[in-house]
Tab-separated table of C-alpha atoms in Angstrom:
chain	number	residue	atom	x	y	z
A	1	VAL	CA	-136.896	-10.366	54.159
A	2	GLU	CA	-139.359	-7.753	55.382
A	3	ARG	CA	-138.740	-8.785	58.978
A	4	ARG	CA	-134.984	-8.489	58.509
A	5	GLU	CA	-135.451	-5.006	57.027
A	6	ASN	CA	-137.459	-4.013	60.105
A	7	VAL	CA	-134.637	-5.238	62.334
A	8	VAL	CA	-132.073	-3.257	60.324
A	9	TRP	CA	-134.123	-0.070	60.406
A	10	ALA	CA	-134.804	-0.531	64.114
A	11	SER	CA	-131.057	-0.924	64.700
A	12	VAL	CA	-130.342	2.214	62.668
A	13	ALA	CA	-132.969	4.157	64.597
A	14	GLY	CA	-131.654	2.885	67.928
A	15	TYR	CA	-128.052	3.760	67.006
A	16	THR	CA	-129.109	7.228	65.877
A	17	ALA	CA	-131.057	7.783	69.100
A	18	VAL	CA	-128.084	6.693	71.217
A	19	ALA	CA	-125.724	8.931	69.208
A	20	GLY	CA	-128.094	11.879	69.608
A	21	ALA	CA	-128.450	11.268	73.346
A	22	ASN	CA	-124.668	10.978	73.643
A	23	TRP	CA	-124.245	14.329	71.834
A	24	TRP	CA	-126.807	16.026	74.089
A	25	PHE	CA	-125.375	14.639	77.340
A	26	ALA	CA	-121.787	15.395	76.265
A	27	ARG	CA	-122.765	18.989	75.453
A	28	ARG	CA	-124.519	19.391	78.797
A	29	GLN	CA	-121.587	17.823	80.610
A	30	ILE	CA	-119.012	20.105	78.986
A	31	ARG	CA	-121.114	23.198	79.691
A	32	ALA	CA	-121.777	22.197	83.306
A	33	ILE	CA	-118.161	21.303	84.152
A	34	GLY	CA	-116.762	24.236	82.162
A	35	GLY	CA	-119.141	26.666	83.846
A	36	LEU	CA	-118.264	25.296	87.272
A	37	GLY	CA	-114.526	25.554	86.576
A	38	GLU	CA	-114.694	29.067	85.158
A	39	SER	CA	-116.813	30.218	88.120
A	40	PHE	CA	-114.149	28.839	90.450
A	41	LEU	CA	-111.363	30.660	88.573
A	42	ARG	CA	-113.371	33.885	88.499
A	43	ASP	CA	-113.971	33.792	92.246
A	44	LEU	CA	-110.335	32.832	92.870
A	45	ARG	CA	-109.062	35.858	90.920
A	46	ILE	CA	-111.377	38.187	92.835
A	47	ARG	CA	-110.328	36.692	96.166
A	48	LEU	CA	-106.623	36.986	95.301
A	49	PHE	CA	-106.976	40.579	94.133
A	50	ALA	CA	-108.982	41.583	97.225
A	51	HIS	CA	-106.388	39.912	99.467
A	52	LEU	CA	-103.547	41.771	97.736
A	53	GLN	CA	-105.368	45.038	98.380
A	54	ARG	CA	-105.430	44.270	102.097
A	55	LEU	CA	-101.749	43.350	102.379
A	56	GLY	CA	-99.494	46.112	103.652
A	57	LEU	CA	-96.730	47.910	101.822
A	58	GLY	CA	-94.174	45.690	103.541
A	59	TYR	CA	-95.370	42.692	101.526
A	60	HIS	CA	-95.265	44.641	98.258
A	61	ASP	CA	-91.768	45.942	99.087
A	62	ARG	CA	-90.444	42.417	99.617
A	63	HIS	CA	-92.101	40.889	96.546
A	64	PRO	CA	-91.477	42.309	93.053
A	65	SER	CA	-94.564	43.317	91.128
A	66	GLY	CA	-93.798	40.738	88.424
A	67	VAL	CA	-93.958	37.896	90.968
A	68	ILE	CA	-97.307	39.174	92.246
A	69	VAL	CA	-98.659	39.513	88.696
A	70	SER	CA	-97.603	35.934	87.928
A	71	ARG	CA	-99.754	34.698	90.817
A	72	LEU	CA	-102.904	36.210	89.273
A	73	THR	CA	-102.067	35.371	85.651
A	74	SER	CA	-99.707	32.451	85.046
A	75	ASP	CA	-100.590	30.463	88.172
A	76	VAL	CA	-104.345	30.868	87.675
A	77	ASP	CA	-104.041	30.079	83.952
A	78	SER	CA	-102.155	26.863	84.737
A	79	MET	CA	-105.331	25.617	86.411
A	80	GLN	CA	-107.447	26.468	83.358
A	81	GLU	CA	-106.891	23.176	81.546
A	82	LEU	CA	-107.546	21.167	84.691
A	83	VAL	CA	-110.887	22.748	85.566
A	84	GLN	CA	-112.100	22.902	81.948
A	85	MET	CA	-111.301	19.445	80.556
A	86	GLY	CA	-109.468	17.664	83.367
A	87	LEU	CA	-112.523	17.034	85.528
A	88	GLN	CA	-114.482	15.691	82.558
A	89	LEU	CA	-111.657	13.354	81.520
A	90	LEU	CA	-111.163	12.211	85.102
A	91	VAL	CA	-114.804	11.237	85.596
A	92	ALA	CA	-115.143	9.582	82.177
A	93	ASN	CA	-111.882	7.616	82.354
A	94	VAL	CA	-112.409	6.435	85.927
A	95	LEU	CA	-115.830	5.081	84.917
A	96	LEU	CA	-114.342	3.382	81.836
A	97	VAL	CA	-111.548	1.759	83.845
A	98	GLY	CA	-113.986	0.532	86.483
A	99	LEU	CA	-116.373	-0.883	83.870
A	100	ALA	CA	-113.551	-2.579	81.942
A	101	LEU	CA	-112.134	-4.210	85.093
A	102	MET	CA	-115.604	-5.447	86.057
A	103	LEU	CA	-116.129	-6.994	82.602
A	104	LEU	CA	-112.707	-8.651	82.672
A	105	ALA	CA	-113.319	-10.086	86.159
A	106	ILE	CA	-116.685	-11.503	85.064
A	107	THR	CA	-115.334	-12.926	81.795
A	108	SER	CA	-112.245	-14.651	83.189
A	109	PRO	CA	-111.083	-14.210	86.800
A	110	LEU	CA	-107.769	-15.968	86.070
A	111	LEU	CA	-106.944	-13.689	83.139
A	112	ALA	CA	-108.113	-10.681	85.141
A	113	LEU	CA	-105.375	-11.373	87.672
A	114	SER	CA	-102.795	-10.824	84.924
A	115	CYS	CA	-103.929	-7.174	84.721
A	116	PHE	CA	-102.381	-6.568	88.143
A	117	ALA	CA	-99.003	-8.096	87.315
A	118	PHE	CA	-97.510	-4.690	86.483
A	119	ALA	CA	-99.562	-2.708	89.013
A	120	PRO	CA	-96.550	-2.360	91.391
A	121	VAL	CA	-94.560	-0.797	88.532
A	122	LEU	CA	-97.358	1.700	87.869
A	123	VAL	CA	-97.667	2.591	91.562
A	124	TRP	CA	-93.893	3.016	91.995
A	125	SER	CA	-93.493	5.095	88.820
A	126	SER	CA	-96.497	7.278	89.714
A	127	ARG	CA	-95.130	8.041	93.176
A	128	ARG	CA	-91.696	8.822	91.774
A	129	PHE	CA	-93.180	11.012	89.048
A	130	LYS	CA	-95.291	12.861	91.626
A	131	ARG	CA	-92.217	13.685	93.690
A	132	GLN	CA	-90.057	14.764	90.737
A	133	SER	CA	-92.737	16.710	88.880
A	134	ASN	CA	-93.884	18.507	92.025
A	135	ASP	CA	-90.368	19.880	92.588
A	136	ALA	CA	-90.053	20.775	88.909
A	137	TYR	CA	-93.384	22.585	88.657
A	138	LEU	CA	-92.781	24.523	91.884
A	139	ALA	CA	-89.491	25.699	90.370
A	140	VAL	CA	-91.322	26.630	87.144
A	141	ARG	CA	-93.839	28.753	89.062
A	142	ASP	CA	-91.059	30.554	90.961
A	143	ARG	CA	-89.019	31.268	87.849
A	144	ILE	CA	-92.013	32.501	85.848
A	145	GLY	CA	-92.519	35.057	88.603
A	146	LEU	CA	-88.840	36.048	88.504
A	147	MET	CA	-88.924	36.435	84.726
A	148	LEU	CA	-92.026	38.634	84.874
A	149	ALA	CA	-90.373	40.676	87.630
A	150	ARG	CA	-87.258	41.132	85.491
A	151	LEU	CA	-89.388	42.136	82.517
A	152	SER	CA	-91.415	44.612	84.580
A	153	GLU	CA	-88.293	46.241	86.041
A	154	SER	CA	-86.654	46.558	82.633
A	155	LEU	CA	-89.717	48.108	81.003
A	156	ASN	CA	-90.272	50.548	83.867
A	157	GLY	CA	-86.633	51.626	83.773
A	158	VAL	CA	-86.189	51.624	79.988
A	159	ARG	CA	-85.422	55.374	79.919
A	160	VAL	CA	-82.521	54.994	82.339
A	161	ILE	CA	-81.307	51.850	80.570
A	162	GLN	CA	-81.174	53.582	77.200
A	163	ALA	CA	-79.755	56.802	78.646
A	164	TYR	CA	-76.753	54.931	80.074
A	165	ALA	CA	-76.474	52.404	77.203
A	166	ARG	CA	-77.188	49.464	79.507
A	167	GLU	CA	-79.083	47.443	76.900
A	168	PRO	CA	-76.458	44.635	76.584
A	169	VAL	CA	-76.299	44.226	80.364
A	170	GLU	CA	-80.080	44.039	80.727
A	171	ILE	CA	-80.352	41.593	77.815
A	172	GLU	CA	-77.772	39.344	79.481
A	173	ARG	CA	-79.627	39.496	82.826
A	174	PHE	CA	-82.921	38.617	81.135
A	175	ALA	CA	-81.217	35.789	79.211
A	176	ARG	CA	-79.958	34.266	82.487
A	177	THR	CA	-83.438	34.465	84.023
A	178	ASN	CA	-84.981	32.964	80.886
A	179	ARG	CA	-82.374	30.193	80.920
A	180	SER	CA	-83.284	29.272	84.499
A	181	LEU	CA	-86.955	29.044	83.461
A	182	TYR	CA	-85.981	26.817	80.522
A	183	GLU	CA	-84.037	24.504	82.830
A	184	ALA	CA	-87.018	24.224	85.188
A	185	HIS	CA	-89.306	23.325	82.266
A	186	MET	CA	-86.784	20.760	81.022
A	187	GLN	CA	-86.712	19.174	84.469
A	188	ALA	CA	-90.476	18.657	84.170
A	189	VAL	CA	-90.078	17.348	80.608
A	190	ARG	CA	-87.462	14.813	81.744
A	191	ALA	CA	-89.878	13.528	84.379
A	192	GLN	CA	-92.592	13.115	81.723
A	193	SER	CA	-90.180	11.495	79.269
A	194	TRP	CA	-89.798	8.363	81.395
A	195	TYR	CA	-93.180	8.275	83.151
A	196	LEU	CA	-95.558	8.385	80.159
A	197	PRO	CA	-93.637	5.706	78.171
A	198	THR	CA	-93.522	3.562	81.343
A	199	VAL	CA	-97.318	3.634	81.563
A	200	GLU	CA	-97.625	2.762	77.874
A	201	GLY	CA	-95.044	-0.023	78.236
A	202	CYS	CA	-96.981	-1.527	81.138
A	203	GLY	CA	-100.059	-1.625	78.902
A	204	VAL	CA	-98.199	-3.442	76.122
A	205	ALA	CA	-96.588	-5.867	78.575
A	206	THR	CA	-99.938	-6.616	80.228
A	207	THR	CA	-101.516	-7.345	76.837
A	208	ALA	CA	-98.622	-9.642	75.913
A	209	LEU	CA	-98.937	-11.445	79.251
A	210	ALA	CA	-102.691	-11.852	78.731
A	211	VAL	CA	-102.124	-13.332	75.258
A	212	GLY	CA	-99.475	-15.760	76.533
A	213	PHE	CA	-101.378	-16.786	79.647
A	214	GLY	CA	-104.654	-16.956	77.684
A	215	GLY	CA	-103.020	-19.211	75.077
A	216	TRP	CA	-101.813	-21.540	77.840
A	217	LEU	CA	-105.362	-21.667	79.261
A	218	VAL	CA	-106.760	-22.460	75.794
A	219	LEU	CA	-104.249	-25.291	75.318
A	220	HIS	CA	-105.343	-26.806	78.621
A	221	ASP	CA	-109.049	-26.325	77.862
A	222	ARG	CA	-109.487	-23.827	80.702
A	223	THR	CA	-110.989	-21.165	78.419
A	224	THR	CA	-111.809	-20.475	74.758
A	225	VAL	CA	-110.163	-18.470	72.002
A	226	GLY	CA	-113.177	-16.144	71.937
A	227	VAL	CA	-112.736	-15.284	75.616
A	228	VAL	CA	-109.038	-14.527	75.084
A	229	ALA	CA	-109.838	-12.359	72.052
A	230	PHE	CA	-112.505	-10.488	74.009
A	231	PHE	CA	-110.060	-10.085	76.891
A	232	VAL	CA	-107.320	-8.610	74.685
A	233	LEU	CA	-109.709	-6.196	72.959
A	234	THR	CA	-111.058	-5.044	76.337
A	235	LEU	CA	-107.516	-4.560	77.631
A	236	ASN	CA	-106.886	-2.135	74.770
A	237	GLN	CA	-109.959	-0.202	75.867
A	238	LEU	CA	-108.720	-0.341	79.465
A	239	PHE	CA	-105.244	1.086	78.937
A	240	GLU	CA	-106.340	3.921	76.683
A	241	PRO	CA	-108.113	5.719	79.577
A	242	ILE	CA	-105.212	4.783	81.891
A	243	GLN	CA	-102.800	6.548	79.515
A	244	GLN	CA	-105.123	9.573	79.431
A	245	LEU	CA	-105.220	9.538	83.236
A	246	SER	CA	-101.406	9.497	83.325
A	247	GLN	CA	-101.318	12.564	81.070
A	248	LEU	CA	-104.002	14.159	83.249
A	249	PHE	CA	-101.831	13.398	86.273
A	250	ASN	CA	-99.163	15.605	84.711
A	251	VAL	CA	-101.704	18.443	84.371
A	252	VAL	CA	-102.779	17.906	87.980
A	253	GLN	CA	-99.181	18.190	89.180
A	254	SER	CA	-98.711	21.476	87.307
A	255	ALA	CA	-101.976	22.881	88.649
A	256	GLY	CA	-101.146	21.634	92.146
A	257	ALA	CA	-97.851	23.527	92.149
A	258	ALA	CA	-99.682	26.689	91.064
A	259	LEU	CA	-102.340	26.169	93.727
A	260	HIS	CA	-99.603	25.778	96.342
A	261	LYS	CA	-98.275	29.219	95.429
A	262	LEU	CA	-101.761	30.743	95.450
A	263	TYR	CA	-102.568	29.311	98.874
A	264	GLY	CA	-99.244	30.653	100.129
A	265	LEU	CA	-100.374	34.121	99.047
A	266	LEU	CA	-103.840	33.734	100.580
A	267	ASP	CA	-102.335	32.495	103.861
A	268	THR	CA	-100.212	35.641	104.193
A	269	GLU	CA	-101.697	37.779	106.938
A	270	PRO	CA	-101.708	41.599	106.661
A	271	GLU	CA	-98.974	43.166	108.788
A	272	VAL	CA	-101.072	46.223	109.638
A	273	THR	CA	-104.339	45.173	111.272
A	274	GLU	CA	-107.084	47.005	113.090
A	275	ALA	CA	-107.297	46.415	116.841
A	276	ALA	CA	-110.544	45.056	118.231
A	277	ASP	CA	-110.875	48.091	120.522
A	278	ALA	CA	-109.648	50.656	117.995
A	279	VAL	CA	-110.560	54.278	118.702
A	280	GLU	CA	-111.932	56.435	115.910
A	281	LEU	CA	-109.555	59.191	114.829
A	282	PRO	CA	-110.799	62.735	115.409
A	283	ALA	CA	-111.814	64.731	112.357
A	284	THR	CA	-109.095	67.343	113.068
A	285	GLY	CA	-106.105	67.659	115.355
A	286	ASP	CA	-102.320	67.664	115.651
A	287	LEU	CA	-100.013	64.927	114.345
A	288	THR	CA	-97.340	63.916	116.840
A	289	LEU	CA	-94.479	61.410	116.561
A	290	THR	CA	-92.468	60.794	119.725
A	291	GLY	CA	-89.225	58.805	119.842
A	292	VAL	CA	-89.997	56.860	116.666
A	293	GLY	CA	-87.539	54.240	115.434
A	294	PHE	CA	-88.072	52.001	112.405
A	295	ALA	CA	-86.331	49.401	110.211
A	296	TYR	CA	-87.752	47.605	107.163
A	297	GLY	CA	-86.799	44.194	108.492
A	298	PRO	CA	-85.409	42.395	111.566
A	299	ASP	CA	-81.900	42.340	110.076
A	300	ALA	CA	-82.147	45.618	108.130
A	301	PRO	CA	-80.395	48.775	109.338
A	302	ALA	CA	-82.500	51.346	111.153
A	303	VAL	CA	-83.973	53.963	108.825
A	304	LEU	CA	-85.248	56.145	111.682
A	305	ALA	CA	-83.950	56.450	115.231
A	306	ASP	CA	-85.552	58.518	118.028
A	307	VAL	CA	-87.487	60.819	115.716
A	308	SER	CA	-89.898	63.294	117.336
A	309	LEU	CA	-92.110	65.533	115.265
A	310	THR	CA	-95.255	67.606	115.743
A	311	VAL	CA	-97.400	69.009	112.943
A	312	HIS	CA	-100.106	71.327	114.252
A	313	ARG	CA	-103.558	71.576	112.772
A	314	GLY	CA	-103.461	73.525	109.490
A	315	GLU	CA	-99.638	73.615	109.450
A	316	ARG	CA	-97.598	72.667	106.393
A	317	LEU	CA	-94.230	71.011	106.899
A	318	ALA	CA	-91.498	70.108	104.409
A	319	LEU	CA	-89.154	67.188	105.127
A	320	VAL	CA	-85.777	67.844	103.484
A	321	GLY	CA	-82.759	65.560	103.429
A	322	PRO	CA	-80.528	63.341	101.302
A	323	THR	CA	-81.745	60.113	99.709
A	324	GLY	CA	-82.199	57.442	102.339
A	325	ALA	CA	-82.616	59.843	105.227
A	326	GLY	CA	-86.126	58.539	105.952
A	327	LYS	CA	-88.400	61.252	104.542
A	328	SER	CA	-90.749	58.829	102.775
A	329	THR	CA	-90.649	56.473	105.763
A	330	VAL	CA	-91.897	59.222	108.090
A	331	ALA	CA	-94.791	59.947	105.694
A	332	LYS	CA	-95.669	56.237	105.430
A	333	LEU	CA	-95.603	55.773	109.191
A	334	ALA	CA	-97.788	58.843	109.721
A	335	ALA	CA	-100.372	57.348	107.349
A	336	ARG	CA	-99.900	53.959	109.086
A	337	LEU	CA	-98.940	52.230	105.872
A	338	TYR	CA	-96.353	50.526	108.114
A	339	ASP	CA	-96.854	49.574	111.746
């Protein structure tokens, strides 16, 4: 009896030690992966903001401020879940799947082959889901930017809206933009609604096939009931991480669409750049424009045509004219905010 008590207490102590080690390693893992992910997001925000500061006014004229804000807020936040918990789940579940497959192959190679019966269905559904969800999440990212742009414009112009009683019109415009965002989200939801149940159904079907095929092997004395029971229990442990990986795949698709938008912003080159052999401007002097013409785009009408102007040192000059005559454009060109 005393020996059995020693075995029990040794088992309790061993279990407690393993549980404590698991708690310590899990804590260290979460802190390490979380710190790495947050450092990446912090550096990404700084890089995006610095790049926006270098882009010329032409870029900011063509892109509403709400769309730009969505790049630094919504798109970066969509990657938050992936870098915080996604990497941890990916590593843990891949290791679990690999270990489970190895155990199944060692226990019964014939039964292990049944695990791959529905692999073509999983591969086909995953590829189809990737294509559909990628389109859906790209649309979501675009429409979040449009909604933030609409919100920003409405709030900045709220005085004019209320002065001219345009509230119903603006509400209707915002409702249409919000509806388009809802439809984009629903497109992503429809893709999830068939993909996640398909993965779960493959797990159930594989278990049923293993039970049926295992029973046939038992009847023909090719294996034992204990092996089949162990196989079925291990299959349950196998498909749980596979289902988590399928849900993680959905998070990856959302983050990938956001990252695509962010890389598109980072790949945009500034329109106004410094020449390699640029000459330093003198501290003082005259400002001269000779035969200047300018349009805000290749297909846009010319704002300025053959404009010549000289402002002498110390001279003050007022540009007067109707709206759209090009007064602000002349000032922007003189400061080289446009090239």
